Coordinates of C-alpha atoms in Angstrom, one line a residue:
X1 CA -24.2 -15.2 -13.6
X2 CA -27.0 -17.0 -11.2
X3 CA -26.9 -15.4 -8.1
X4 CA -28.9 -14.4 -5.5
X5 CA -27.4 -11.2 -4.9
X6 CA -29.2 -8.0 -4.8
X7 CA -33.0 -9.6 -5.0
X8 CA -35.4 -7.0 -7.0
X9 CA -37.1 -5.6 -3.9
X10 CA -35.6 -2.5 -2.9
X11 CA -32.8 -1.9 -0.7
X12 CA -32.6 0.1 2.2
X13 CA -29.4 1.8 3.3
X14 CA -28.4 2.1 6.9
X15 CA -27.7 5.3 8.4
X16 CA -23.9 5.1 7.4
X17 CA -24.3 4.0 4.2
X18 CA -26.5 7.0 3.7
X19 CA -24.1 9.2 5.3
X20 CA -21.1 8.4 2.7
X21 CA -23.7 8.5 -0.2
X22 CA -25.2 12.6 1.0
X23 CA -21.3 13.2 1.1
X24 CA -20.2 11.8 -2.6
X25 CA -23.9 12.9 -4.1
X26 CA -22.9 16.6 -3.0
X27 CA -19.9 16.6 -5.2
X28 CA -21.5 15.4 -8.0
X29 CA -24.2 17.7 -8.1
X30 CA -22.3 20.7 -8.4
X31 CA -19.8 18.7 -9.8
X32 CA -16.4 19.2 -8.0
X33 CA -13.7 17.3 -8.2
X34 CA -12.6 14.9 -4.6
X35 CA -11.1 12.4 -4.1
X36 CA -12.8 9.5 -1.7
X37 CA -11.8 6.6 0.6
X38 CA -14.5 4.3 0.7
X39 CA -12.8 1.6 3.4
X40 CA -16.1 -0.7 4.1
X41 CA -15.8 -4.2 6.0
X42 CA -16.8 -7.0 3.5
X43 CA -20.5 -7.2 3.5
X44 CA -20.8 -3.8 4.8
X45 CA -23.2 -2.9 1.5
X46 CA -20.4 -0.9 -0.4
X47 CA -21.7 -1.9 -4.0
X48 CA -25.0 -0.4 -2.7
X49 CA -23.4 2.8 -2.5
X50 CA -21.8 2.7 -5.6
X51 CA -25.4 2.2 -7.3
X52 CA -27.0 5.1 -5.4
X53 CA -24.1 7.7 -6.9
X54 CA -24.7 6.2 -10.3
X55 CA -28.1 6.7 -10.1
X56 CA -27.4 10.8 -9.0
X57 CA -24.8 10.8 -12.3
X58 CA -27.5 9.6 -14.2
X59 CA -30.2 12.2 -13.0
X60 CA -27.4 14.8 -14.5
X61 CA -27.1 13.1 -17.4
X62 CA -23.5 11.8 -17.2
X63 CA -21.6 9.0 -17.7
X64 CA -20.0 6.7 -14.9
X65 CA -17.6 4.6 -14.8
X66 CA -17.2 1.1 -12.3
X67 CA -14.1 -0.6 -12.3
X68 CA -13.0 -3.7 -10.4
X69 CA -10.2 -5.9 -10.7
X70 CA -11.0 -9.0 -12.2
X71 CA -13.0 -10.4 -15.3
X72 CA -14.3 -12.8 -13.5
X73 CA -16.1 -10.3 -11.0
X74 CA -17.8 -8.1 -14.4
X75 CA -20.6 -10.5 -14.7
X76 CA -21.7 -10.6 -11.0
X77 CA -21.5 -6.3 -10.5
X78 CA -22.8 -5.9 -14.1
X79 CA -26.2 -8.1 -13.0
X80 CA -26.3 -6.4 -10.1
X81 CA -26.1 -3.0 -11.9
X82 CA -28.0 -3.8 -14.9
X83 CA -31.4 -4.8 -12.6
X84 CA -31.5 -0.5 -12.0
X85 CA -29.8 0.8 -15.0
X86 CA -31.4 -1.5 -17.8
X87 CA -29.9 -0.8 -21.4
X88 CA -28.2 2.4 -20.1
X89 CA -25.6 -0.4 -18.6
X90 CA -22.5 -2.2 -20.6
X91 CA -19.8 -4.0 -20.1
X92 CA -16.1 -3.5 -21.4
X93 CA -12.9 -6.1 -20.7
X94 CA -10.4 -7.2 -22.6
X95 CA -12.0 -11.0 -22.4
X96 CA -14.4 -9.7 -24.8
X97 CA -14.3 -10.3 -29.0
X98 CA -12.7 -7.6 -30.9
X99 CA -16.0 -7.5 -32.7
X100 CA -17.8 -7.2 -29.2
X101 CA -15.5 -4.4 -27.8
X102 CA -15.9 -2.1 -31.1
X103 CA -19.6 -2.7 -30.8
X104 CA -19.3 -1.3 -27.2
X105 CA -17.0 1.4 -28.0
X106 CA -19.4 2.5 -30.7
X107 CA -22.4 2.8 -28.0
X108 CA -20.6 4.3 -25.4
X109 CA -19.4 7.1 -27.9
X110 CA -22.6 7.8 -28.9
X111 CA -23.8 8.1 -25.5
X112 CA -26.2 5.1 -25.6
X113 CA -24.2 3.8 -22.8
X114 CA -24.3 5.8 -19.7
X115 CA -23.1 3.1 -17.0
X116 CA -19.6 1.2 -17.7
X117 CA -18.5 -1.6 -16.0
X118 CA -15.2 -3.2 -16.7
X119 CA -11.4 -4.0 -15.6
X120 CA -9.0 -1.3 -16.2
X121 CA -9.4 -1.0 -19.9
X122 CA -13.0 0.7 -19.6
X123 CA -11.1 3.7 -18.2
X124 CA -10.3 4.2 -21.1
X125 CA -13.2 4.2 -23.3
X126 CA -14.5 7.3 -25.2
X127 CA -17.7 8.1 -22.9
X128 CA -18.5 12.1 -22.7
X129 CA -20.2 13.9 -19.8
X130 CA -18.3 11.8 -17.3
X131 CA -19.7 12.4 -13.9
X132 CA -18.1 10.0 -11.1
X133 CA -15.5 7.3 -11.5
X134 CA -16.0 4.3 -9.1
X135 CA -12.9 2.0 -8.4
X136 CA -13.9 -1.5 -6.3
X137 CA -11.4 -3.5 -4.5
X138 CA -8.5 -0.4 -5.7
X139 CA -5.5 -2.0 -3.0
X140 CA -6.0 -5.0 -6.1
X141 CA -2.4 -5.3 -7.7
X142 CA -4.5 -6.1 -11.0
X143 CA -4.9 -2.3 -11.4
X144 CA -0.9 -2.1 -11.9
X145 CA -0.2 -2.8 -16.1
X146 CA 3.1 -4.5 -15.2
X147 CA 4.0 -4.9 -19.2
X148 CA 4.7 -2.2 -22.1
X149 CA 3.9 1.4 -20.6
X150 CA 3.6 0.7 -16.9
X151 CA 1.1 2.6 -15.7
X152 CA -1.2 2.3 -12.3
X153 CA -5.0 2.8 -12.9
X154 CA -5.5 4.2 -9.5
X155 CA -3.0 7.4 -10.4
X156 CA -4.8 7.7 -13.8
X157 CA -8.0 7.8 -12.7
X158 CA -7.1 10.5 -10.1
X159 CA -5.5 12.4 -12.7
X160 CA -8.0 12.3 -14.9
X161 CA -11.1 13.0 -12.2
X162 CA -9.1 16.2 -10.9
X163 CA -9.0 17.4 -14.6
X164 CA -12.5 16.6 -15.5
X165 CA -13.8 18.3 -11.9
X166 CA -15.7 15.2 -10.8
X167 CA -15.4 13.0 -7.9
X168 CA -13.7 9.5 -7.7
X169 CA -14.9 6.3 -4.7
X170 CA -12.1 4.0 -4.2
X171 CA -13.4 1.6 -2.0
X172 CA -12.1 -1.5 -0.6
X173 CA -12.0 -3.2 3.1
X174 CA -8.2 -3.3 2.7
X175 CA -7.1 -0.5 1.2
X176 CA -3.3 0.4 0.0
X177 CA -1.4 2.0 2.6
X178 CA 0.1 4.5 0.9
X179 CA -2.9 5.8 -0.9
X180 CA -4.7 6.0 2.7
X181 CA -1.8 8.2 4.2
X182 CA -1.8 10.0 1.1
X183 CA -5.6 10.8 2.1
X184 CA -5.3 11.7 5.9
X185 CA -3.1 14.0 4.5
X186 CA -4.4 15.8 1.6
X187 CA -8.0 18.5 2.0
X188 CA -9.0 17.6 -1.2
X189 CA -9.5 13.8 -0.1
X190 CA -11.5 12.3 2.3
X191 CA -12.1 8.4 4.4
X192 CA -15.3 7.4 4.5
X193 CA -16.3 4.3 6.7
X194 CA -18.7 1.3 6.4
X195 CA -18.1 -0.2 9.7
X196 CA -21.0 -2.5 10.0
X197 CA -22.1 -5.9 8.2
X198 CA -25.9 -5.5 6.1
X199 CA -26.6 -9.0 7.4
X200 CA -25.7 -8.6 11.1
X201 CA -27.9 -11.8 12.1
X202 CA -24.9 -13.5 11.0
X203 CA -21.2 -13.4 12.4
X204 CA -18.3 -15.0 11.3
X205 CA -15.7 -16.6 13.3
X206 CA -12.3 -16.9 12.8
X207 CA -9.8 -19.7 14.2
X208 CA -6.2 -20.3 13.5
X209 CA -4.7 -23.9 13.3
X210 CA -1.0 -23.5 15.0
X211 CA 0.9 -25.7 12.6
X212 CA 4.1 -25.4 15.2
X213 CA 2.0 -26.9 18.7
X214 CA 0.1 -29.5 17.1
X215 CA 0.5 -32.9 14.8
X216 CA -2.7 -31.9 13.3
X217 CA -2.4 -33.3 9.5
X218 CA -4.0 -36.1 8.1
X219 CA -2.3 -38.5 6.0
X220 CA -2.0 -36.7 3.0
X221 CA -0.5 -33.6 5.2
X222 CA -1.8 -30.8 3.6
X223 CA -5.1 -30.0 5.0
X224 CA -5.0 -30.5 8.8
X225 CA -7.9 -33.0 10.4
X226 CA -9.4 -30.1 11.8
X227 CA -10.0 -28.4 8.5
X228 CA -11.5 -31.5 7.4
X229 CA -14.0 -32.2 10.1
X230 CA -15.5 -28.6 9.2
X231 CA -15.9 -29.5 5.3
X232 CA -17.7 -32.2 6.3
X233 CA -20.0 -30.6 8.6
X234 CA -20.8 -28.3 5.6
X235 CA -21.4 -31.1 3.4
X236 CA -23.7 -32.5 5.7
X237 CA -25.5 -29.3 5.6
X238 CA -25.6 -29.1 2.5
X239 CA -23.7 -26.0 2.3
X240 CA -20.7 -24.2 0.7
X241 CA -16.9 -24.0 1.4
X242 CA -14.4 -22.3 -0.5
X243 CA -10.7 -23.7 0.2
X244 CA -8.0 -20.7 -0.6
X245 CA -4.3 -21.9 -1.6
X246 CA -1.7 -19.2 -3.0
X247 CA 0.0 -21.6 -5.7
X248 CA -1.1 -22.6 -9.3
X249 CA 0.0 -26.5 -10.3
X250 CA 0.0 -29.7 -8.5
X251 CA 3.4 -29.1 -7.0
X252 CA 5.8 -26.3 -6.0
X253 CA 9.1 -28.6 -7.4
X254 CA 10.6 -31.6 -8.4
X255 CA 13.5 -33.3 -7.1
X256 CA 15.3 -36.4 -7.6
X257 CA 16.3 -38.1 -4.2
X258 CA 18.9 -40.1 -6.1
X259 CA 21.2 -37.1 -7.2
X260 CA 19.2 -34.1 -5.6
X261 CA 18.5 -32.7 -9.3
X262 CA 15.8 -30.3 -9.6
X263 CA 15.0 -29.1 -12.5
X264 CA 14.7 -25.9 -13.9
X265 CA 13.6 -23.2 -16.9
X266 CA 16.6 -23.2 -19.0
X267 CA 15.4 -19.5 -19.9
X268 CA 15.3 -18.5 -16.8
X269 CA 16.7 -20.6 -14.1
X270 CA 13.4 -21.0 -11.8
X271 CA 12.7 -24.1 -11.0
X272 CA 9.4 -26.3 -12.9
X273 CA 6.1 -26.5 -11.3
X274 CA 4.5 -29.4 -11.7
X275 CA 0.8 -29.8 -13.1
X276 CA -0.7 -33.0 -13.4
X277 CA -3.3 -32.1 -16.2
X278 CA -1.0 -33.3 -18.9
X279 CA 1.3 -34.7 -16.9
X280 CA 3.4 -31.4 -17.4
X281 CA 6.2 -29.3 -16.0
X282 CA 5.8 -25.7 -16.3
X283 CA 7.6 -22.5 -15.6
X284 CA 5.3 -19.6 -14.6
X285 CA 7.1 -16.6 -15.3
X286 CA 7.8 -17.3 -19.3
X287 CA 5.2 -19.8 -19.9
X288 CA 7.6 -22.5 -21.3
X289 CA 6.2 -26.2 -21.2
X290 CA 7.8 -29.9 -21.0
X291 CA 6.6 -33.4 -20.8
X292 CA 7.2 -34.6 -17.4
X293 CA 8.1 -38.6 -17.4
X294 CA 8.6 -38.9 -14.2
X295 CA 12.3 -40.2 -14.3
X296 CA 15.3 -37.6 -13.0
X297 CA 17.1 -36.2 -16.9
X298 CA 20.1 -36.1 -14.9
X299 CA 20.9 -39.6 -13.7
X300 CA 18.0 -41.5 -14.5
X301 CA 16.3 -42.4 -11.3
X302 CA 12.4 -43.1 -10.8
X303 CA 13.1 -41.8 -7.6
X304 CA 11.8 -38.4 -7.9
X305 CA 10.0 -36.4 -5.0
X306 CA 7.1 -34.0 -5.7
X307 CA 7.7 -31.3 -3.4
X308 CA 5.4 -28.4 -1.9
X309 CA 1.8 -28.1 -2.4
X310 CA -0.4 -26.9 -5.6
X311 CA -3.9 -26.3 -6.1
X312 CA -4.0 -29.1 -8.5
X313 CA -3.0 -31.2 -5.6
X314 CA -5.2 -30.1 -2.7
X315 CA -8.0 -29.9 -5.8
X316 CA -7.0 -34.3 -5.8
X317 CA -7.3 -34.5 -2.2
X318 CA -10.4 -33.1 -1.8
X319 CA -12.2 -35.3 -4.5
X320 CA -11.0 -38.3 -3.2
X321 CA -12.6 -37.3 0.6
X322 CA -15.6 -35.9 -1.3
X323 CA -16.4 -38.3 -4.1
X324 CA -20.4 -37.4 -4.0
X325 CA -19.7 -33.6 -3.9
X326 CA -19.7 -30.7 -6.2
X327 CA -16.1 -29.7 -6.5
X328 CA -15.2 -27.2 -8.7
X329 CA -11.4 -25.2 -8.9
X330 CA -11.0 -21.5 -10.2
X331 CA -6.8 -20.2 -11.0
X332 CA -5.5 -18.9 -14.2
X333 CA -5.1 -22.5 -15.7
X334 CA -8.9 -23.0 -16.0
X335 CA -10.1 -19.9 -16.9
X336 CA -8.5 -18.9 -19.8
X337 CA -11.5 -19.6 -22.0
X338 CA -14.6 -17.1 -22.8
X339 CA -16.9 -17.2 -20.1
X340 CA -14.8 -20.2 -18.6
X341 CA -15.3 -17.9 -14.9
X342 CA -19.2 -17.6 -15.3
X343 CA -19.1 -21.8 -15.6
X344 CA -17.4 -22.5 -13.0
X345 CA -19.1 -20.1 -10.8
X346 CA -22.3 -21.5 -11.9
X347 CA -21.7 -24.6 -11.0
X348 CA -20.7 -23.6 -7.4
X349 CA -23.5 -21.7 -6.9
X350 CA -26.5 -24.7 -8.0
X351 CA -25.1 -27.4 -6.3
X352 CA -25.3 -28.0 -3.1
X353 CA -23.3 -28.9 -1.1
X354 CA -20.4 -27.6 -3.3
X355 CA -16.7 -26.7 -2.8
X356 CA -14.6 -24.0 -4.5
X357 CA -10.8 -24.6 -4.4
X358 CA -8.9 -21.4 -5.7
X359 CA -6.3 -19.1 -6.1
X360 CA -6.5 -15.2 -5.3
X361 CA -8.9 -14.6 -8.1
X362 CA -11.5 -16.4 -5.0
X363 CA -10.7 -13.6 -2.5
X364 CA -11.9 -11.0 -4.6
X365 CA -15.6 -9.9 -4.1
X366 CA -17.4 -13.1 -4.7
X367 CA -20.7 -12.5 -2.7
X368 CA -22.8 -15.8 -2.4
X369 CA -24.9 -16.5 0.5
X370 CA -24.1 -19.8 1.0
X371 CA -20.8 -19.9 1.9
X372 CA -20.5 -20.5 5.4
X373 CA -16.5 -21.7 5.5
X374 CA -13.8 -20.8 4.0
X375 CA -10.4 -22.4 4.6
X376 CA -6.8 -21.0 4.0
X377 CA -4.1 -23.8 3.4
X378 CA -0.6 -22.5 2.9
X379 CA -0.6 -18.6 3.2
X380 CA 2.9 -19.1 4.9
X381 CA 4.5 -19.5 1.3
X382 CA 4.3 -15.8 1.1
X383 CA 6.1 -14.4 3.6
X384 CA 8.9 -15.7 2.0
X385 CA 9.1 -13.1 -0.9
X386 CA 12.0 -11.0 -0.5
X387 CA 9.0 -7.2 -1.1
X388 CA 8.9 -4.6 1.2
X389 CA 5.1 -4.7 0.9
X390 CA 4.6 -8.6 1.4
X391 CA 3.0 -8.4 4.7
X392 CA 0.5 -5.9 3.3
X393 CA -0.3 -8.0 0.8
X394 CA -0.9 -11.0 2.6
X395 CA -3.0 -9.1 5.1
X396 CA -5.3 -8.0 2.0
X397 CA -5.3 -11.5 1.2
X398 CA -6.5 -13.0 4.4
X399 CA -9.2 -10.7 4.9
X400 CA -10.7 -10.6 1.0
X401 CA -10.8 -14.7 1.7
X402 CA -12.4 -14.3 5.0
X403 CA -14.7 -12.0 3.7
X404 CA -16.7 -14.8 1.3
X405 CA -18.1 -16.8 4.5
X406 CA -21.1 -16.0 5.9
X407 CA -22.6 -13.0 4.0
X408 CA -26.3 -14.1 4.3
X409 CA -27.8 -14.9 7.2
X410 CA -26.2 -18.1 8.3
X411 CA -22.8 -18.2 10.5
X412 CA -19.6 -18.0 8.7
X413 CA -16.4 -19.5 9.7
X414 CA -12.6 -19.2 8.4
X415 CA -9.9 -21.3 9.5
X416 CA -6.3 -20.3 8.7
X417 CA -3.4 -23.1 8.6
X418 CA -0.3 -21.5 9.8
X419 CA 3.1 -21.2 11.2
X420 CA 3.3 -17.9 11.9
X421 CA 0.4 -17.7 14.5
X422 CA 2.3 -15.1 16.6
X423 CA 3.0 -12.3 14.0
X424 CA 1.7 -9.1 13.9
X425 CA -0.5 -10.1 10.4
X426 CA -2.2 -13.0 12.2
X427 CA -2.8 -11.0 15.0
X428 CA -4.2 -8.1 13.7
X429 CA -6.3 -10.4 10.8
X430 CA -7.9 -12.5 14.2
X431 CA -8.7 -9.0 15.7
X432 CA -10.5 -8.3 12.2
X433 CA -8.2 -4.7 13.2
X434 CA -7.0 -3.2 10.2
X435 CA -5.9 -0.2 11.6
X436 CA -4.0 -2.1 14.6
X437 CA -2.1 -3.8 11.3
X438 CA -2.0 0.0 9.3
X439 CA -0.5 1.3 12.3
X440 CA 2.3 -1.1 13.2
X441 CA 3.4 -1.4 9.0
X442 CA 3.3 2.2 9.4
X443 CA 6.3 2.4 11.9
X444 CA 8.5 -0.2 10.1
X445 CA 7.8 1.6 7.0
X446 CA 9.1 4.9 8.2
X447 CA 11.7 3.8 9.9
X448 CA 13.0 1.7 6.5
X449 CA 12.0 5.1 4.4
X450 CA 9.7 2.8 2.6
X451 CA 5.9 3.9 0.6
X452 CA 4.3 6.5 2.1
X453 CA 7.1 7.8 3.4
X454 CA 9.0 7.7 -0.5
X455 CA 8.2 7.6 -3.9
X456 CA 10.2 4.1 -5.4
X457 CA 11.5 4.1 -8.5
X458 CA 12.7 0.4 -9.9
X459 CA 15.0 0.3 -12.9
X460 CA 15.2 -3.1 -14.2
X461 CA 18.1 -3.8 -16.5
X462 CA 17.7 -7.0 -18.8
X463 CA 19.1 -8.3 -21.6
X464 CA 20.9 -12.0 -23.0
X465 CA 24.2 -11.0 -21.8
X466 CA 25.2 -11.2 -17.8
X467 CA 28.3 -9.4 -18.2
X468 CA 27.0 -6.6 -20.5
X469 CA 24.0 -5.7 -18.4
X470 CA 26.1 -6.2 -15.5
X471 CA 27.9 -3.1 -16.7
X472 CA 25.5 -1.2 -17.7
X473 CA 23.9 -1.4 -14.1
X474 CA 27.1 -0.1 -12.5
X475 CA 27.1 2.9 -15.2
X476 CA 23.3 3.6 -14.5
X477 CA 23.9 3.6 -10.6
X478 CA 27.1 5.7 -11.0
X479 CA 25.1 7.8 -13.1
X480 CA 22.3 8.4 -11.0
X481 CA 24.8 8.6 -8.0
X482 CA 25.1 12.3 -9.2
X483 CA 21.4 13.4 -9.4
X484 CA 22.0 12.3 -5.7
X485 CA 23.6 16.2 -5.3
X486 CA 20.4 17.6 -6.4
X487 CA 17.7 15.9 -4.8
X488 CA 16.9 14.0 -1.7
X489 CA 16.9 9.7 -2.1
X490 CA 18.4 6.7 -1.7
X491 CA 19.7 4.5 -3.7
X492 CA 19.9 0.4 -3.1
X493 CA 21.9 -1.5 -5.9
X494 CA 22.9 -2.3 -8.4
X495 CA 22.2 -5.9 -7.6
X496 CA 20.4 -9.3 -9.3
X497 CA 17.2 -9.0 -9.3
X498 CA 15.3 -11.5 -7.1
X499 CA 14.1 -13.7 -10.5
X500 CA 17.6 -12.7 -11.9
X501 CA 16.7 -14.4 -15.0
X502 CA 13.3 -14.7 -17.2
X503 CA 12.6 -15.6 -20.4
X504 CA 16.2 -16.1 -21.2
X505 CA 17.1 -12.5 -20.0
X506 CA 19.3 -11.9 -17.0
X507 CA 17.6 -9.3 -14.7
X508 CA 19.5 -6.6 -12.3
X509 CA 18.1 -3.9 -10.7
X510 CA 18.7 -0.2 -9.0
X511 CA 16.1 0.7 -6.7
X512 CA 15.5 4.6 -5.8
X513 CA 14.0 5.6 -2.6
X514 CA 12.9 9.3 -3.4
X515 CA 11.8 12.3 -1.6
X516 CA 11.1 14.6 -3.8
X517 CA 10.0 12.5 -7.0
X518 CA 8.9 15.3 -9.7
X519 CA 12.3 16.8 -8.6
X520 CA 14.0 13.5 -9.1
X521 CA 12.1 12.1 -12.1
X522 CA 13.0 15.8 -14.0
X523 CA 16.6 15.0 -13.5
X524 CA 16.8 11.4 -13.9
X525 CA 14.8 11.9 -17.3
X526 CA 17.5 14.6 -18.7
X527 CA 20.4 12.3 -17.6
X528 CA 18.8 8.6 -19.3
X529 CA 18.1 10.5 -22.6
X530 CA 22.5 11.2 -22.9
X531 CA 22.6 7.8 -21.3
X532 CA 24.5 4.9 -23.8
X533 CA 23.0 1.8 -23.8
X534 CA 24.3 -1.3 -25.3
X535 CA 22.5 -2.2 -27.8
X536 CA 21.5 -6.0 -26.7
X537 CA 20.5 -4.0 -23.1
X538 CA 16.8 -3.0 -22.1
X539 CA 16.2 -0.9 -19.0
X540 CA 12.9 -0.6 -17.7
X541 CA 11.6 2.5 -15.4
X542 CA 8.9 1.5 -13.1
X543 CA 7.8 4.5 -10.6
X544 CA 6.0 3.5 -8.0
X545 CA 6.1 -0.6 -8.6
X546 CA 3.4 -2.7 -7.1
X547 CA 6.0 -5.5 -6.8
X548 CA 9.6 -4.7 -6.7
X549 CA 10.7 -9.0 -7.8

């Protein structure tokens, strides 16, 4: 990846960064087993740490392994990396060849590789001598495996440092709430803090557009005139913005104003999102794929209304105001290709001016100088989501975005377009206050007996037939109504699940709240093995869910 990141010349910490580093080097010099909480602003130098403790692994001779979230963020850590470590550095993701990923295996076996850097996979790899375990941008919901054994990379990882007896960095500007309780409360963890920007020439400054007060949108009424005016103040500079919007497609739904048809996944009753590549509609929780032509199936009408706001659409917008300009888009539908992330990156980075549109995969840990905007379009989408742990997530969100403008030396600005200007998220984000927002999700978390203050446990019950896994829920719950005598929890359901049907499988769920979860998990595991299922059922145990939809 071109970048100017991490110039040869030789960094110098600051005194914090140093003072984290002499406390993670002390455990791997002896080497003991602890568990740290590296919670770093963006642009607070955090990857610098992370080199410095490989480089004390690698004075021991052991192996050490870097993990961050995203395939698309390998190539900019593993440049970064390989400038110090050389050949002792490789890189492991499931993006790569089979043929590629053997070859790796095969040197990290044999030791030639002492330095891995991956996604989640490269945990686990079959390197020897392992010495620290470094998890960037852990709070990432990419770390969950959400499909065949469900497993968290964060718990493994733990697991696996405490048996092995060597340290473990999770580090992150936004870290999970429940695994930063879990630390306050626990000796054998610790919170280290990077409280300070490297480049403190530079500041950033962050503005909200109140949708609510002001008649602020253009014609096209999705990016607000103000939003504008500051994109083309950086194309006049000859700089960078990156434009953040939370939805894949060119729009949300379609719907005829004729009959008032929308319409939807046959396999799983969601409705369609439009994408104008291919003129198609698509649903995006099974993948399934129709010709859109733009007349209503049910009646007939050519009245049909494209409804909510897409990437693809804001992506349409923002060529037609910037003909001249470098505009590039990054989501899921454009980077499924080999390398597809480095190219588009690339191109960002040697133009200039040059703008970015993009999903999540934007906010996370892109670090190029010349960003000096960054605007969010339609976080209010979100807070919609019917998840205990949606305003956490949207808070993470905000401030990974915010954290791509201005980390050189030049000014950085972020401007949010919302509705919800006068909630606790948006205040704490303008504040740049994470613990004001910790603090105050902390209360309504207790008082709901929600993570940290429970272990959850989601059991998903699918299958083709309503009425069969509809009875099977109600057996389940009654069933798990009597472990209830035994050990402390809750127990919400059964109930449709949220998308009650996916992939032509209707969905319920049972959701435990538990308080003592090796108590409950030892009981509810003795009861579902004498359990009866029908046959054309499948129930799903998910402990500790990232996502309980």
């Amino acid at each position: 990846l071109d970048n100017d990141i991490n110039k040869d010349k030789e960094i110098i910490l600051n005194s914090s960064q140093l003072n984290c580093l002499k406390r993670i080097t002390g455990f791997i010099e002896k080497p003991l087993n602890h568990n740290f909480l590296l919670e770093g602003v963006t642009g607070s130098g955090k990857t610098e740490v992370y080199i410095r403790c490989v480089e004390k692994a690698l004075e021991k001779n052991r192996t050490s392994v870097i993990l961050t979230p995203e395939i698309s963020l390998v190539p900019q850590l593993y440049s970064m990396f390989r400038k110090v470590f050389k050949d002792n550095c490789c890189v492991y993701h499931s993006g790569m060849s089979e043929s590629e990923r053997y070859e790796k295996w095969l040197d990290i076996l044999s030791g030639k590789c002492k330095v891995i850097i991956g996604t989640r996979s490269a945990l686990f790899t079959p390197f020897k001598n392992p010495g620290i375990i470094i998890i960037d941008e852990f709070h990432d919901t990419s770390y969950k495996e959400n499909s065949g054994l469900r497993y968290c990379t964060i718990e493994t990882a733990l697991k696996f440092c405490k048996i092995s007896e060597i340290p473990i960095v999770l580090g992150s500007a936004t870290p999970s709430i429940r695994i930063k309780y879990r630390f306050e409360k626990d000796k054998n963890s610790s919170i280290l803090k990077l409280e300070e920007k490297i480049f403190k020439d530079s500041k950033v400054i962050r503005e909200i557009i109140d949708l609510k007060k002001i008649n602020s949108f253009s014609e096209d009424e999705i990016i607000t005139n103000k939003l504008y005016s500051e994109i083309f103040e950086r194309v006049n500079k000859k700089e960078k913005a990156i434009i953040f919007i939370n939805k894949r497609g060119y729009s949300k739904y379609i719907i005829c104003s004729e009959c008032g048809f929308i319409p939807k996944c046959e396999n799983c009753n969601l409705s369609y999102t439009y994408h104008s590549v291919g003129n198609k509609l698509k649903c995006h929780h099974c993948d399934k794929e129709i010709i859109f032509k733009k007349i209503c199936p049910q009646c007939g009408s050519k009245r049909v209304m494209m409804l909510g706001t897409g990437i693809q659409k804001v992506e349409e917008k923002i060529r037609k105001r910037f003909p001249d300009v470098s505009v590039v888009r990054m989501d899921s539908d454009v980077t499924s290709k080999k390398k597809s992330h480095e190219k588009i990156l690339n191109e960002f980075i040697r133009s200039s001016p040059s703008i970015l549109i993009g999903t999540q995969m934007v906010s996370k840990g892109l670090d190029i100088k010349d960003v000096t905007l960054v605007g969010v379009v339609n976080i209010d989408s979100m807070f919609s989501l019917p998840d205990y742990i949606i305003n956490e997530r949207v808070f993470q969100i905000l401030t990974q975005v915010a954290g791509r403008a201005g980390r050189g030396f030049k000014d950085g600005k972020v401007i949010v377009q919302t509705y919800n200007s006068d909630g606790m998220i948006i205040r704490s984000f303008m504040k740049d206050n994470f613990e004001l927002f910790y603090n105050d999700e902390l209360k309504m978390r207790k008082n709901l007996k929600y993570p940290p203050y429970s272990n959850l446990v989601n059991i998903i019950i699918s299958g083709r037939s309503y009425e069969k896994i509809s009875k099977v829920s109600y057996r389940l719950a009654k069933d798990i109504q009597k472990i209830k005598n035994y050990t402390e929890c809750e127990i919400l359901g059964p109930a449709p699940s949220p998308f009650s049907k996916i992939n032509n499988n209707y969905r319920w769920h049972i959701l435990v709240k538990s308080f003592d979860i090796n108590n409950f998990i030892s009981r509810f595991t003795k009861m579902f093995n004498e359990f009866k299922i029908e046959k054309t059922a499948r129930v799903l145990i998910d402990v500790d869910p990232y996502w309980i939809l």
